[in-house]
Amino acid sequence: MQSSTLHSADTRTARRGREPQAFLLLRTVFTVAPILFGLDKFTNLLTDWNVYLAPVATSVVPLPAQTFMYVVGVVEIIAGLAVAFRPRFGSLLVAAWLLGIIVNLLVLGSFFDVALRDFGLLVGALALNRLSPKSPR
């Protein structure tokens, strides 16, 4: 009986050591990536972001595609900063944003591989939310 109690305590201690590491990794990536992608909406160095925009988006929000992408960039930067300063809230903001991107890509009818990748990121953002403390760090 003593052995199982010690093993259980060792497992809890190890888990407590891994959870902060997982939180830090997820918080870092969900801070840095949205900010970098948001900034790139203004430069298009990584890709031509307009290619990923479903035409229905600009019919619902009557803005030119590039202007729409500027707005997207600002939202992504805000989402990254929200994760940095309020990870519990910011992670949900990023998850909702990723869901919007996934829907956009599915409506576009192409880039299903990117939509699947973004679904994985959405799950990661939800994991960050579960690991986030109730009060900001």
Coordinates of C-alpha atoms in Angstrom, one line a residue:
M1 CA 0.0 0.0 0.0
Q2 CA 2.9 2.3 0.8
S3 CA 4.4 1.8 -2.6
S4 CA 1.2 2.9 -4.5
T5 CA 0.8 5.9 -2.3
L6 CA 4.4 7.0 -3.0
H7 CA 3.9 6.3 -6.7
S8 CA 0.8 8.4 -6.7
A9 CA 2.5 11.3 -4.9
D10 CA 5.5 11.1 -7.4
T11 CA 3.0 11.2 -10.3
R12 CA 1.3 14.3 -8.9
T13 CA 4.6 16.0 -8.3
A14 CA 5.8 15.2 -11.9
R15 CA 2.5 16.4 -13.3
R16 CA 2.8 19.7 -11.4
G17 CA 6.2 20.2 -13.0
R18 CA 4.9 19.5 -16.5
E19 CA 1.8 21.6 -16.4
P20 CA 3.6 24.9 -15.9
Q21 CA 5.9 24.0 -18.8
A22 CA 3.0 23.1 -21.1
F23 CA 1.3 26.3 -20.1
L24 CA 4.4 28.4 -20.8
L25 CA 5.0 26.7 -24.2
L26 CA 1.3 27.2 -25.3
R27 CA 1.2 30.7 -24.0
T28 CA 4.4 31.6 -25.8
V29 CA 3.3 30.2 -29.2
F30 CA -0.2 31.7 -29.0
T31 CA 1.3 35.1 -28.1
V32 CA 4.0 35.2 -30.7
A33 CA 2.3 33.5 -33.7
P34 CA -0.8 35.7 -33.8
I35 CA 1.3 38.8 -33.4
L36 CA 3.7 37.8 -36.2
F37 CA 0.9 36.7 -38.5
G38 CA -1.0 39.9 -37.7
L39 CA 2.0 42.1 -38.6
D40 CA 2.5 40.1 -41.8
K41 CA -1.0 41.1 -42.9
F42 CA 0.5 44.6 -43.5
T43 CA 3.6 43.4 -45.4
N44 CA 2.6 40.1 -47.1
L45 CA 6.1 38.8 -46.7
L46 CA 5.1 35.2 -45.7
T47 CA 2.3 34.9 -48.3
D48 CA -0.4 36.8 -50.2
W49 CA -3.0 36.6 -47.5
N50 CA -5.8 37.7 -49.8
V51 CA -5.7 34.3 -51.5
Y52 CA -7.1 32.8 -48.3
L53 CA -10.0 35.1 -48.1
A54 CA -13.4 33.8 -49.2
P55 CA -15.2 36.2 -51.5
V56 CA -18.3 36.0 -49.4
A57 CA -16.3 37.7 -46.6
T58 CA -15.9 40.9 -48.6
S59 CA -19.6 40.8 -49.6
V60 CA -20.7 40.6 -46.0
V61 CA -18.2 43.2 -44.9
P62 CA -18.0 45.6 -47.9
L63 CA -14.3 46.4 -47.7
P64 CA -11.5 45.7 -50.3
A65 CA -9.8 42.5 -49.6
Q66 CA -6.5 44.1 -48.5
T67 CA -8.3 46.5 -46.1
F68 CA -10.2 43.5 -44.7
M69 CA -6.8 41.8 -44.1
Y70 CA -5.5 44.9 -42.3
V71 CA -8.5 44.6 -39.9
V72 CA -7.7 40.9 -39.6
G73 CA -4.1 41.8 -38.8
V74 CA -5.1 44.2 -36.0
V75 CA -7.4 41.6 -34.5
E76 CA -4.6 39.0 -34.6
I77 CA -2.2 41.3 -32.9
I78 CA -4.8 42.1 -30.2
A79 CA -5.5 38.3 -29.7
G80 CA -1.8 37.6 -29.3
L81 CA -1.5 40.4 -26.7
A82 CA -4.6 39.1 -24.9
V83 CA -2.9 35.7 -24.6
A84 CA 0.2 37.4 -23.2
F85 CA -1.6 39.4 -20.6
R86 CA -4.8 37.5 -20.0
P87 CA -4.2 33.9 -21.2
R88 CA -7.5 32.5 -19.9
F89 CA -9.5 35.0 -21.9
G90 CA -7.0 35.4 -24.8
S91 CA -6.9 31.6 -25.5
L92 CA -10.7 31.6 -26.0
L93 CA -10.3 34.7 -28.3
V94 CA -7.7 32.8 -30.3
A95 CA -9.8 29.7 -30.4
A96 CA -12.8 31.6 -31.7
W97 CA -10.7 33.4 -34.2
L98 CA -9.3 30.1 -35.5
L99 CA -12.8 28.8 -35.8
G100 CA -13.6 31.8 -38.0
I101 CA -10.6 31.1 -40.1
I102 CA -11.6 27.4 -40.5
V103 CA -15.1 28.4 -41.6
N104 CA -13.7 30.9 -44.1
L105 CA -11.4 28.2 -45.6
L106 CA -14.2 25.7 -45.8
V107 CA -16.4 28.2 -47.5
L108 CA -13.6 29.0 -49.9
G109 CA -13.6 25.4 -50.9
S110 CA -9.9 24.9 -50.9
F111 CA -6.9 24.9 -48.5
F112 CA -8.5 22.0 -46.5
D113 CA -5.0 21.2 -45.3
V114 CA -4.6 24.6 -43.7
A115 CA -8.1 24.3 -42.2
L116 CA -7.1 21.0 -40.6
R117 CA -3.9 22.5 -39.2
D118 CA -5.9 25.4 -37.8
F119 CA -8.2 22.9 -36.2
G120 CA -5.2 21.5 -34.4
L121 CA -4.2 25.0 -33.3
L122 CA -7.7 25.6 -32.1
V123 CA -7.5 22.5 -29.9
G124 CA -4.1 23.8 -28.6
A125 CA -5.7 27.1 -27.7
L126 CA -8.4 25.3 -25.8
A127 CA -5.8 23.3 -24.0
L128 CA -4.1 26.6 -23.0
N129 CA -7.4 27.8 -21.7
R130 CA -7.7 24.6 -19.5
L131 CA -4.1 25.1 -18.2
S132 CA -4.6 28.9 -17.5
P133 CA -5.1 30.0 -14.0
K134 CA -8.3 31.9 -13.1
S135 CA -6.3 35.0 -12.2
P136 CA -3.9 36.6 -14.7
R137 CA -0.2 35.7 -14.4

